[in-house]
Coordinates of C-alpha atoms and ligand atoms in Angstrom, one line a residue:
M1 CA 52.3 -120.7 144.4
G2 CA 54.0 -117.5 143.0
M3 CA 57.8 -116.4 143.2
F4 CA 59.9 -113.5 141.8
C5 CA 63.6 -113.7 141.2
Y6 CA 65.7 -111.5 138.8
Q7 CA 69.0 -112.1 140.1
C8 CA 70.7 -113.9 137.3
E9 CA 71.2 -113.0 133.6
Q10 CA 68.6 -115.7 132.2
T11 CA 65.9 -114.5 134.1
A12 CA 62.5 -115.0 132.3
K13 CA 61.7 -112.4 129.4
G14 CA 64.4 -110.3 130.8
K15 CA 62.3 -109.2 133.6
G16 CA 62.0 -111.9 136.5
C17 CA 61.1 -115.5 136.8
D18 CA 57.8 -115.6 138.3
T19 CA 56.2 -119.2 137.9
L20 CA 59.4 -121.2 137.8
G21 CA 63.0 -120.3 137.6
I22 CA 64.6 -120.9 134.1
C23 CA 67.5 -122.4 136.2
G24 CA 65.0 -125.0 137.7
K25 CA 64.6 -123.1 141.0
T26 CA 61.1 -124.0 142.1
P27 CA 58.7 -121.4 143.8
E28 CA 59.0 -123.2 147.1
V29 CA 62.9 -123.0 146.8
A30 CA 62.7 -119.1 145.6
T31 CA 60.4 -118.4 148.5
L32 CA 62.4 -120.1 151.2
Q33 CA 65.4 -118.5 149.9
D34 CA 63.5 -115.1 150.1
L35 CA 62.8 -116.0 153.8
L36 CA 66.5 -116.9 154.5
I37 CA 67.8 -113.7 153.1
H38 CA 65.2 -111.9 155.3
A39 CA 66.6 -113.9 158.3
L40 CA 70.2 -112.8 157.4
K41 CA 69.1 -109.4 157.7
G42 CA 67.9 -110.1 161.0
I43 CA 71.3 -111.5 162.0
A44 CA 73.2 -108.5 160.3
V45 CA 71.1 -105.9 162.2
Y46 CA 72.3 -107.3 165.5
G47 CA 75.8 -108.3 164.2
Q48 CA 76.3 -104.6 163.0
L49 CA 75.2 -103.2 166.0
A50 CA 77.4 -105.6 168.3
L51 CA 80.2 -104.8 166.1
E52 CA 79.8 -101.1 166.9
L53 CA 80.2 -102.3 170.4
G54 CA 83.5 -104.1 169.7
V55 CA 81.5 -107.7 170.0
K56 CA 81.8 -110.4 167.4
D57 CA 80.5 -113.8 166.9
K58 CA 82.2 -116.0 164.6
N59 CA 79.1 -118.3 164.3
A60 CA 77.1 -115.2 162.8
D61 CA 80.0 -114.3 160.5
L62 CA 80.1 -117.6 159.1
F63 CA 76.4 -118.0 158.9
L64 CA 75.8 -115.0 156.9
I65 CA 78.7 -116.1 154.3
E66 CA 77.2 -119.4 153.9
G67 CA 73.7 -118.2 154.0
L68 CA 74.3 -115.7 151.2
F69 CA 76.4 -118.4 149.2
T70 CA 73.5 -120.8 149.4
T71 CA 71.2 -118.4 147.5
V72 CA 73.6 -117.7 144.6
T73 CA 72.4 -118.9 141.3
N74 CA 72.7 -122.6 140.6
V75 CA 73.9 -123.6 144.2
D76 CA 71.1 -124.9 146.4
F77 CA 67.9 -126.4 144.9
D78 CA 67.1 -128.6 148.0
P79 CA 64.0 -127.3 150.0
A80 CA 64.8 -129.3 153.1
R81 CA 68.3 -128.1 153.4
I82 CA 67.1 -124.5 153.1
Q83 CA 64.6 -125.0 155.5
E84 CA 67.0 -126.4 158.1
E85 CA 69.1 -123.1 157.3
I86 CA 66.3 -121.0 158.0
V87 CA 65.6 -122.7 161.6
R88 CA 69.3 -122.3 162.3
A89 CA 69.4 -118.7 161.3
Y90 CA 66.8 -117.9 164.1
Q91 CA 69.2 -119.7 166.7
V92 CA 72.3 -117.6 165.3
K93 CA 70.3 -114.4 165.4
E94 CA 69.1 -115.1 169.0
A95 CA 72.7 -115.6 170.0
I96 CA 74.1 -112.4 168.5
K97 CA 71.1 -110.5 169.9
R98 CA 71.8 -111.7 173.3
L99 CA 75.6 -110.9 173.0
F100 CA 74.5 -107.3 171.8
L101 CA 72.0 -106.8 174.5
D102 CA 74.5 -107.9 177.2
A103 CA 77.2 -105.7 175.8
Y104 CA 74.9 -102.7 175.5
K105 CA 73.8 -103.0 179.0
K106 CA 77.3 -103.2 180.2
K107 CA 78.2 -100.2 178.4
N108 CA 75.1 -97.9 178.9
G109 CA 73.9 -99.5 182.4
R110 CA 70.4 -99.8 181.2
D111 CA 68.6 -102.2 178.5
F112 CA 68.4 -101.4 174.8
D113 CA 65.2 -100.0 174.1
G114 CA 65.7 -98.8 170.4
E115 CA 63.4 -99.6 167.3
L116 CA 64.9 -102.0 164.9
P117 CA 63.8 -103.1 161.6
A118 CA 61.2 -106.1 161.3
A119 CA 63.9 -108.6 160.2
A120 CA 65.3 -108.3 163.7
Y121 CA 62.1 -109.5 165.3
W122 CA 61.5 -112.2 163.1
K123 CA 60.7 -115.8 164.3
P124 CA 60.4 -118.7 162.1
A125 CA 56.9 -120.3 161.7
E126 CA 56.7 -124.1 162.6
T127 CA 55.5 -125.5 159.6
L128 CA 56.7 -125.6 156.0
A129 CA 53.6 -124.0 155.0
G130 CA 53.9 -121.1 157.6
L131 CA 57.6 -120.7 156.4
L132 CA 56.5 -120.3 152.9
D133 CA 53.8 -117.7 154.0
Q134 CA 56.4 -115.9 155.8
G135 CA 58.8 -116.2 152.8
S136 CA 55.9 -114.7 150.3
K137 CA 56.0 -111.7 152.5
V138 CA 59.6 -110.7 152.2
G139 CA 60.5 -111.2 148.7
I140 CA 61.9 -108.4 146.2
L141 CA 58.5 -107.2 145.4
S142 CA 56.7 -107.3 148.8
D143 CA 57.2 -103.6 149.4
K144 CA 54.8 -102.5 146.5
I145 CA 55.7 -98.8 146.9
L146 CA 59.2 -99.0 147.3
N147 CA 60.9 -96.7 145.0
E148 CA 62.4 -98.7 142.0
D149 CA 65.7 -97.1 142.0
I150 CA 66.1 -97.8 145.9
R151 CA 64.9 -101.4 145.0
S152 CA 67.4 -101.7 142.1
L153 CA 70.3 -100.3 144.1
R154 CA 69.4 -102.7 147.2
E155 CA 69.3 -105.8 145.1
L156 CA 72.6 -104.6 143.3
L157 CA 74.2 -104.7 146.8
L158 CA 72.5 -107.9 147.8
Y159 CA 73.8 -109.5 144.7
G160 CA 77.4 -108.2 145.2
L161 CA 77.2 -109.5 148.7
K162 CA 76.0 -112.8 147.6
G163 CA 79.0 -113.2 145.1
M164 CA 81.5 -111.9 147.8
A165 CA 80.2 -114.5 150.1
A166 CA 81.3 -117.2 147.7
Y167 CA 84.7 -115.9 147.7
A168 CA 85.0 -115.3 151.1
D169 CA 83.7 -118.8 151.8
H170 CA 86.5 -120.3 149.7
A171 CA 89.0 -118.1 151.3
L172 CA 87.7 -119.2 154.9
I173 CA 87.9 -122.9 153.8
L174 CA 91.5 -122.2 153.3
G175 CA 92.1 -120.5 156.6
K176 CA 92.0 -117.0 155.5
E177 CA 89.9 -114.2 156.8
N178 CA 89.9 -110.3 156.7
E179 CA 87.9 -108.6 159.2
E180 CA 86.8 -105.7 157.1
V181 CA 85.4 -108.2 154.4
T182 CA 83.5 -110.2 157.2
A183 CA 82.2 -107.0 159.0
F184 CA 80.7 -105.7 155.6
F185 CA 78.5 -108.5 155.3
H186 CA 76.8 -107.1 158.5
K187 CA 77.1 -103.7 157.3
G188 CA 75.8 -104.4 153.8
L189 CA 72.7 -106.7 154.8
R190 CA 71.7 -104.2 157.6
A191 CA 71.8 -101.2 155.2
L192 CA 69.1 -103.3 153.1
T193 CA 66.7 -102.8 155.9
N194 CA 67.3 -99.1 156.4
N195 CA 64.5 -97.1 155.0
S196 CA 66.3 -93.8 155.3
L197 CA 69.1 -94.5 152.9
T198 CA 68.9 -92.3 149.7
V199 CA 69.5 -93.3 146.2
N200 CA 72.9 -91.4 146.8
D201 CA 73.7 -93.3 149.7
L202 CA 73.1 -96.7 148.2
V203 CA 75.3 -95.6 145.2
N204 CA 78.1 -94.8 147.4
L205 CA 77.6 -98.0 149.5
N206 CA 77.7 -100.2 146.4
M207 CA 81.1 -98.4 145.6
E208 CA 82.3 -98.9 149.1
F209 CA 81.3 -102.6 148.7
G210 CA 83.6 -102.7 145.4
M211 CA 86.4 -101.8 147.4
V212 CA 86.0 -104.0 150.1
N213 CA 85.1 -106.8 147.5
L214 CA 88.7 -106.2 146.1
K215 CA 90.1 -107.0 149.5
C216 CA 88.1 -110.1 149.2
L217 CA 89.5 -111.0 145.8
E218 CA 92.9 -110.2 147.2
L219 CA 92.4 -112.6 150.2
L220 CA 91.3 -115.4 148.1
D221 CA 94.2 -114.8 145.7
Q222 CA 96.5 -115.0 148.8
A223 CA 94.7 -118.1 149.9
H224 CA 95.0 -119.9 146.7
T225 CA 98.7 -119.0 146.1
D226 CA 99.7 -119.6 149.7
H227 CA 98.2 -123.0 149.6
F228 CA 98.6 -124.3 146.0
G229 CA 101.4 -122.1 144.9
H230 CA 101.3 -119.4 142.1
P231 CA 99.8 -120.7 138.8
V232 CA 102.4 -121.3 136.3
P233 CA 101.8 -121.5 132.4
T234 CA 100.7 -125.3 132.0
K235 CA 99.4 -127.3 129.2
V236 CA 96.1 -129.2 129.8
F237 CA 95.3 -132.3 127.9
L238 CA 91.8 -132.4 126.5
G239 CA 91.3 -136.0 125.6
A240 CA 91.1 -138.8 128.2
K241 CA 92.9 -142.0 129.6
K242 CA 91.5 -145.3 129.5
G243 CA 90.0 -146.3 133.0
P244 CA 88.0 -145.2 135.8
A245 CA 87.5 -141.5 136.1
I246 CA 86.1 -138.7 138.2
L247 CA 84.9 -135.2 136.9
V248 CA 85.3 -132.3 139.3
S249 CA 83.3 -129.0 138.4
G250 CA 83.0 -125.8 140.4
H251 CA 85.6 -123.4 142.1
D252 CA 86.6 -125.1 145.2
L253 CA 90.5 -126.2 144.8
L254 CA 90.6 -127.6 148.4
D255 CA 87.9 -130.1 147.4
L256 CA 89.8 -131.2 144.3
E257 CA 93.2 -131.5 146.5
W258 CA 91.4 -133.6 149.0
L259 CA 90.0 -135.9 146.2
L260 CA 93.5 -136.0 144.4
Q261 CA 94.8 -137.1 147.7
Q262 CA 92.2 -139.9 148.2
T263 CA 92.4 -141.2 144.7
E264 CA 96.2 -141.5 144.5
G265 CA 97.3 -144.9 143.4
K266 CA 93.8 -146.1 142.9
G267 CA 94.0 -146.1 139.0
I268 CA 91.4 -143.4 138.8
S269 CA 92.0 -140.3 136.6
I270 CA 90.7 -137.0 137.5
Y271 CA 89.4 -134.6 135.0
T272 CA 88.5 -130.9 135.6
H273 CA 85.2 -129.3 134.2
G274 CA 83.9 -125.7 134.0
E275 CA 85.6 -123.4 136.6
M276 CA 87.9 -126.1 137.8
L277 CA 90.0 -125.9 134.8
P278 CA 92.5 -123.2 136.2
A279 CA 93.6 -126.0 138.8
H280 CA 96.0 -127.3 136.3
G281 CA 98.0 -124.3 136.8
Y282 CA 98.5 -124.6 140.5
P283 CA 101.9 -126.6 141.2
A284 CA 100.2 -128.2 144.3
L285 CA 97.5 -129.7 142.2
N286 CA 99.3 -130.2 138.9
K287 CA 101.9 -132.3 140.7
Y288 CA 99.5 -135.3 141.1
K289 CA 99.9 -137.4 137.8
H290 CA 96.4 -138.7 137.9
L291 CA 95.2 -135.0 137.4
V292 CA 94.6 -136.0 133.8
G293 CA 93.0 -133.4 131.9
N294 CA 89.9 -131.1 131.2
Y295 CA 86.8 -132.4 130.1
G296 CA 83.9 -130.7 128.5
G297 CA 82.9 -127.0 128.5
A298 CA 81.0 -124.6 130.5
W299 CA 78.3 -125.3 132.9
Q300 CA 75.3 -125.1 130.6
D301 CA 76.5 -128.0 128.5
Q302 CA 76.6 -130.2 131.6
A303 CA 73.6 -132.3 131.0
K304 CA 74.9 -133.7 127.7
E305 CA 78.6 -133.7 128.8
F306 CA 78.0 -135.5 132.3
D307 CA 75.6 -138.0 130.4
A308 CA 78.3 -139.0 128.1
F309 CA 81.1 -139.1 130.9
P310 CA 81.7 -142.8 131.9
G311 CA 82.5 -141.9 135.7
A312 CA 81.5 -140.1 138.8
I313 CA 80.9 -136.4 138.9
L314 CA 81.4 -133.9 141.8
M315 CA 80.1 -130.4 141.9
T316 CA 82.0 -128.4 144.3
T317 CA 80.1 -125.0 143.7
N318 CA 77.8 -123.4 141.3
C319 CA 76.7 -124.3 138.6
I320 CA 74.6 -127.3 139.0
Q321 CA 71.7 -128.1 136.6
R322 CA 68.9 -130.5 137.1
P323 CA 70.7 -133.7 136.7
R324 CA 69.3 -136.1 134.2
E325 CA 68.2 -139.7 135.3
T326 CA 71.2 -141.0 133.2
Y327 CA 73.6 -139.7 135.7
Q328 CA 71.6 -139.0 138.8
D329 CA 73.3 -141.9 140.7
R330 CA 76.9 -140.7 139.4
I331 CA 76.9 -137.1 140.5
F332 CA 77.6 -135.9 143.9
T333 CA 77.4 -132.5 145.4
T334 CA 79.4 -131.1 148.3
G335 CA 80.0 -127.9 150.1
L336 CA 76.8 -125.6 149.8
V337 CA 75.7 -127.1 146.6
A338 CA 72.7 -129.5 146.7
W339 CA 69.9 -130.9 144.6
P340 CA 67.2 -133.0 146.0
G341 CA 67.7 -136.6 145.8
V342 CA 71.6 -136.2 144.8
A343 CA 74.2 -137.8 147.2
H344 CA 75.9 -135.0 149.4
I345 CA 79.6 -135.4 150.8
S346 CA 79.6 -133.4 153.9
L347 CA 82.5 -132.0 155.9
Q348 CA 83.2 -134.2 158.9
N349 CA 85.8 -133.1 161.5
G350 CA 87.3 -130.7 159.1
K351 CA 87.7 -133.4 156.4
K352 CA 85.7 -134.9 153.7
D353 CA 85.7 -138.6 152.8
F354 CA 85.0 -139.1 149.1
S355 CA 84.8 -142.7 149.3
P356 CA 81.3 -142.9 147.8
V357 CA 82.5 -141.0 144.8
I358 CA 85.5 -143.0 144.4
Q359 CA 83.4 -146.2 144.5
K360 CA 81.1 -145.0 142.0
A361 CA 83.9 -144.1 139.7
L362 CA 85.2 -147.8 140.0
S363 CA 81.9 -149.3 139.5
A364 CA 81.3 -147.0 136.4
G365 CA 84.1 -148.5 134.6
G366 CA 85.4 -145.5 133.1
F367 CA 86.8 -144.8 129.6
K368 CA 87.3 -148.0 127.4
Q369 CA 90.2 -146.6 125.8
D370 CA 92.5 -143.8 125.5
I371 CA 91.1 -140.9 123.6
P372 CA 93.3 -138.4 122.0
G373 CA 93.0 -134.9 122.6
K374 CA 94.7 -131.6 121.9
E375 CA 96.4 -129.3 124.5
I376 CA 95.6 -125.8 125.7
M377 CA 97.3 -123.4 128.0
V378 CA 96.3 -122.2 131.5
G379 CA 97.9 -120.8 134.3
F380 CA 98.6 -117.0 133.5
G381 CA 97.9 -115.6 136.9
H382 CA 99.3 -112.0 137.9
Q383 CA 102.8 -113.5 138.8
A384 CA 103.1 -115.4 135.6
V385 CA 102.2 -112.2 133.6
L386 CA 104.2 -109.8 135.5
G387 CA 107.1 -112.2 135.3
V388 CA 107.3 -111.5 131.6
A389 CA 106.3 -107.9 131.9
D390 CA 109.5 -106.5 130.3
K391 CA 108.6 -108.6 127.2
V392 CA 105.1 -107.5 127.2
V393 CA 106.0 -103.9 127.7
G394 CA 108.6 -104.2 125.0
A395 CA 106.2 -105.6 122.5
V396 CA 103.7 -102.7 123.3
K397 CA 106.5 -99.9 122.8
A398 CA 107.6 -101.5 119.7
G399 CA 104.2 -101.7 118.2
Q400 CA 104.0 -105.3 118.1
I401 CA 101.2 -105.4 120.8
R402 CA 98.4 -102.9 119.7
H403 CA 96.0 -103.5 122.5
F404 CA 94.8 -105.8 125.1
F405 CA 91.2 -107.1 125.6
L406 CA 89.9 -108.7 129.1
V407 CA 87.2 -111.0 127.6
G408 CA 86.2 -112.4 130.6
G409 CA 83.3 -113.5 132.8
C410 CA 80.4 -116.1 133.1
D411 CA 79.0 -118.4 130.2
G412 CA 75.3 -119.0 129.9
A413 CA 72.7 -120.6 127.7
K414 CA 71.1 -117.8 126.2
P415 CA 71.6 -116.8 122.4
G416 CA 73.8 -113.9 121.7
R417 CA 76.7 -115.2 123.6
N418 CA 78.3 -116.0 120.4
Y419 CA 79.5 -112.3 120.5
Y420 CA 82.2 -113.5 122.6
T421 CA 83.6 -116.2 120.3
E422 CA 83.2 -113.7 117.5
F423 CA 85.0 -111.2 119.4
A424 CA 87.9 -113.3 120.1
E425 CA 88.2 -114.6 116.6
Q426 CA 88.0 -111.1 115.0
A427 CA 90.6 -109.5 117.6
P428 CA 93.3 -108.3 115.2
K429 CA 96.6 -110.5 115.3
D430 CA 98.4 -107.7 117.1
T431 CA 96.0 -107.9 120.1
V432 CA 96.3 -109.9 123.1
I433 CA 93.4 -111.6 125.0
L434 CA 93.2 -111.9 128.6
T435 CA 90.5 -114.2 129.9
L436 CA 88.9 -115.6 132.8
A437 CA 85.8 -117.5 134.4
C438 CA 83.8 -120.1 132.3
G439 CA 82.8 -117.6 129.4
K440 CA 86.3 -118.6 127.8
Y441 CA 84.9 -122.1 127.0
R442 CA 83.5 -120.5 123.8
F443 CA 87.0 -119.8 122.5
N444 CA 89.7 -121.2 124.5
K445 CA 90.3 -124.2 122.2
L446 CA 90.9 -121.9 119.1
E447 CA 94.4 -121.3 117.9
F448 CA 95.5 -117.6 118.5
G449 CA 99.3 -118.0 117.8
D450 CA 101.7 -115.7 119.5
I451 CA 103.4 -112.4 119.6
G452 CA 107.1 -112.7 119.8
G453 CA 106.7 -115.7 121.9
I454 CA 103.7 -114.2 124.0
P455 CA 100.6 -116.2 123.5
R456 CA 97.8 -114.3 122.2
L457 CA 95.4 -115.9 124.6
L458 CA 96.4 -115.7 128.2
D459 CA 94.0 -117.5 130.6
M460 CA 94.1 -115.9 133.9
G461 CA 91.8 -118.5 136.0
Q462 CA 88.5 -118.4 137.6
C463 CA 86.2 -115.6 137.9
N464 CA 87.7 -114.7 141.2
D465 CA 91.0 -114.2 139.2
A466 CA 89.6 -110.9 138.0
Y467 CA 92.1 -109.8 140.7
S468 CA 95.1 -111.1 138.7
A469 CA 93.5 -108.9 135.5
I470 CA 93.3 -106.0 138.0
Q471 CA 96.8 -106.7 139.3
V472 CA 98.3 -106.6 135.6
A473 CA 96.3 -103.5 134.5
V474 CA 97.6 -101.6 137.6
A475 CA 101.3 -102.7 136.9
L476 CA 101.0 -101.7 133.2
S477 CA 99.6 -98.2 134.3
K478 CA 102.6 -97.7 136.3
V479 CA 105.1 -98.8 133.7
F480 CA 103.2 -96.4 131.3
N481 CA 102.9 -93.8 133.8
C482 CA 99.0 -93.3 133.0
G483 CA 95.6 -94.3 134.6
V484 CA 94.1 -97.6 134.0
N485 CA 91.5 -96.0 131.7
E486 CA 94.3 -94.7 129.6
L487 CA 96.0 -97.9 128.8
P488 CA 95.5 -99.9 125.7
L489 CA 93.2 -102.1 127.5
S490 CA 89.6 -102.9 127.1
M491 CA 87.1 -104.9 129.2
I492 CA 84.5 -106.9 127.3
L493 CA 82.5 -108.6 130.3
S494 CA 80.0 -111.4 130.2
W495 CA 77.7 -111.9 133.4
Y496 CA 75.3 -114.6 134.4
E497 CA 75.3 -114.8 138.2
Q498 CA 76.0 -112.8 141.4
K499 CA 80.1 -113.2 141.4
A500 CA 79.9 -111.4 138.1
V501 CA 78.1 -108.4 139.8
C502 CA 80.4 -108.3 142.8
I503 CA 83.4 -108.0 140.2
L504 CA 81.6 -105.5 138.2
L505 CA 81.1 -103.5 141.4
T506 CA 84.9 -103.7 142.2
L507 CA 85.8 -102.4 138.7
L508 CA 83.5 -99.6 138.8
A509 CA 84.7 -98.6 142.2
L510 CA 88.1 -98.7 141.0
G511 CA 87.2 -96.2 138.5
I512 CA 87.2 -98.5 135.4
Q513 CA 85.4 -96.8 132.5
N514 CA 83.9 -98.0 129.2
I515 CA 83.2 -101.5 130.2
R516 CA 81.2 -103.3 127.7
I517 CA 79.0 -105.9 129.2
G518 CA 76.5 -108.4 127.8
P519 CA 74.8 -110.5 126.7
S520 CA 72.1 -108.4 128.1
L521 CA 71.9 -105.8 131.0
P522 CA 70.6 -106.9 134.3
A523 CA 66.9 -106.8 135.0
F524 CA 67.4 -105.5 138.3
V525 CA 68.9 -102.3 137.1
S526 CA 66.5 -99.7 136.9
P527 CA 66.5 -97.1 134.0
N528 CA 67.9 -94.4 136.3
V529 CA 70.4 -96.4 138.0
L530 CA 71.4 -97.5 134.5
K531 CA 71.8 -93.7 133.5
V532 CA 74.1 -93.1 136.5
L533 CA 76.4 -96.1 135.5
V534 CA 76.4 -94.7 132.1
E535 CA 77.1 -91.2 133.0
K536 CA 79.6 -92.2 135.7
F537 CA 81.5 -95.1 134.2
N538 CA 80.5 -95.0 130.3
I539 CA 79.4 -98.7 130.8
K540 CA 77.9 -99.8 127.6
P541 CA 76.0 -103.2 126.4
I542 CA 77.7 -105.1 123.8
T543 CA 76.6 -104.5 120.1
S544 CA 78.4 -106.8 117.5
A545 CA 82.0 -108.1 117.8
K546 CA 82.8 -106.0 114.4
E547 CA 81.2 -102.8 115.6
D548 CA 82.7 -103.0 119.0
L549 CA 86.3 -103.8 117.9
E550 CA 86.0 -101.0 115.4
A551 CA 84.7 -98.6 118.2
I552 CA 87.7 -99.6 120.3
L553 CA 90.5 -99.7 117.9
G554 CA 89.5 -97.2 115.1
T555 CA 87.9 -98.2 111.6
A556 CA 91.2 -100.1 110.8
A557 CA 90.5 -102.6 113.4
V558 CA 89.6 -105.7 111.5
Ligands
SF4_601 FE1 65.4 -117.0 137.3 FE2 68.0 -116.7 137.5 FE3 66.3 -116.3 139.5 FE4 67.0 -118.9 138.6 S1 68.6 -117.3 139.6 S2 65.0 -118.1 139.2 S3 67.0 -118.2 136.3 S4 66.5 -115.1 137.7
SF3_602 FE1 80.7 -119.8 135.6 FE2 78.6 -120.4 136.9 FE3 79.9 -117.5 136.6 FE4 82.9 -118.4 138.3 S1 80.6 -121.5 136.9 S2 81.9 -118.0 136.2 S3 78.5 -118.9 135.8

C-alpha cells in the first residue's frame, strides 16, 4: 500500500515519505488522514456557503479544528481513532448541509441546485478497505495533472491551517474563540477545492491567512494570560527530587493545571518536558510547589529520556514518537494525541481524570534520590520584556546592545540543526538572543551572561509565543520610529511541523523580510513559489553560523 506525505521537515529524501513516514506514520494512517482532510473540505464547502447566509454550526467549526489538528505531524498515529473521525465527519457534513439547504430555500424560495466540488458529495465507504481505497484517490498527488505551483500553494495553505487549528484548539479549550479565525477554517479549506483559483489568488489567500493566524496567536496569548497570568521571569530547576514523578510534554497548559490540581498533596513531583517548559513562567502554574522542574530536551530525544524517567509520562499534544516497550505502559496520551495501544485520558463532562497517570507514577516508584541540577530562566513573554523596554532601548542607544536575534522554532532529528547551537554560541557578546519553541533546547542550558542586567538569552515561550516576539518587534519599531525590517533584529528560524508553517505565513503577511530558515526548505514549496518568496520577502536558507552572522552584522561580527 502506498502513501505520500511531505508536510514536515524530515520528509524522506527531502521529497516525500512514500513507503512509511519517517515519523512512524504508516501508509494506512497516512491514507486515512488524506481521507479525513477530504471529508473536512466537504464540511467546509457547506460551512462557507452557510456562513454566507449568516448560518453557523458550532459543531462543524469544532470538528474542522480538531480534524485538522489530528493530522498535524506527530499527533495521531491510531488508525482506529481516525476511522471513527472519518465516520463522524460524514455526519457533521450532512448536518451542516441540511442547515445550508434550509437557509438557502428560505432565502431564495427554491431548492439549491448549484454544482459543488466532489468533497461535498463524499460518503464514507462501509469497510476499512473501502475507506483506504477512497483515501488513496484524494491524496496530495492524486490529481496528476495539477500545476505544481497550485499544488504547492494549496499545501502551504493547508499546512498553515493545520498549525492554526492547533492554536485555535488550545484557545477554545480555555474558552476563547475569534469568529474570524473560526470562519477562515471554512474559507481556507473550501478554497482548496476551488479549481478556478490562480497562483496569484492563492498567494494572496496565504497572506490573508497569515493575518488571520496573527489574530489566532493573539487569541491564544490572551487565553493563556487571562487564565494563567502573564509569564514572569522564573528560574527552572533541571535536576530531580526524590520520589514519584510525572513528566508532562506538549503544549496544553490546561492539562498541566488539572494534573497539578489532582496531584497536590500526593507526594508526586511534576516535571515539564519539551514545549511544556514555558509553563513554569505562568504564575497560576508556578504557584504549585510540586511543579518541580524541567526534565530532558526536545521531542526527538524522548525515547532515551522517557526510558530513563522513573515515572509516568503524559503527552498533551505533539510530538509523540513510537514508544519503546520499556515505557509503553508508563506513557499516556490525552486530547488529540494518540498511539495505538497507549492508554488515553479522555475529556468527560468537561474534565479529565488523571487517576491512571497518578497510579502509574506511584507504582513506578520515582527517583531514588535527589539529583542536583542547574537552573535556567524562562518567562520572558511580551509583558516581561516590554516591562523593561526602557532599559533595553537605553542599552541599544548606548551601543551596549548591537543586535537582537530571534533564534526560534522547532527542533528535529535531522543533521544540520547544530547550526542553531553554533549560531547562539557565536553570536557576539553585545547581542541578545530571543528564543521560543522547542528548538531552544539545543542551546538554552549554555551560559550567555547579561548586558547591564538584561539576560542575553530571553526565552519567550512556546512556538505560539511567536506572538510575543512580534509584539516586542512592533513596540521596538515604534520606539525607534522605523519599520520592523529596519530594526537591528534578525529572525533565524527552524521549522519542523505545520505550526511553524502558520507562524512563517504570519511573519510574511506582516511584511517581515530577510528571514533565514532551516535546516532545509520545505519540500512542498515549488521552485516558482520559492522564487516569489525570495523576491518578495528575501527569505533565505541558513548557510553556516559564521557566514550568516557575518552577513547580518558585517565582517566584524565574530
Ligand atoms: Fe513523512 Fe513528515 Fe509526513 Fe511523517 S509527517 S509521513 S515524516 S512528511
Ligand atoms: Fe516542537 Fe513538536 Fe514544533 Fe511547538 S514540540 S515547536 S516540533
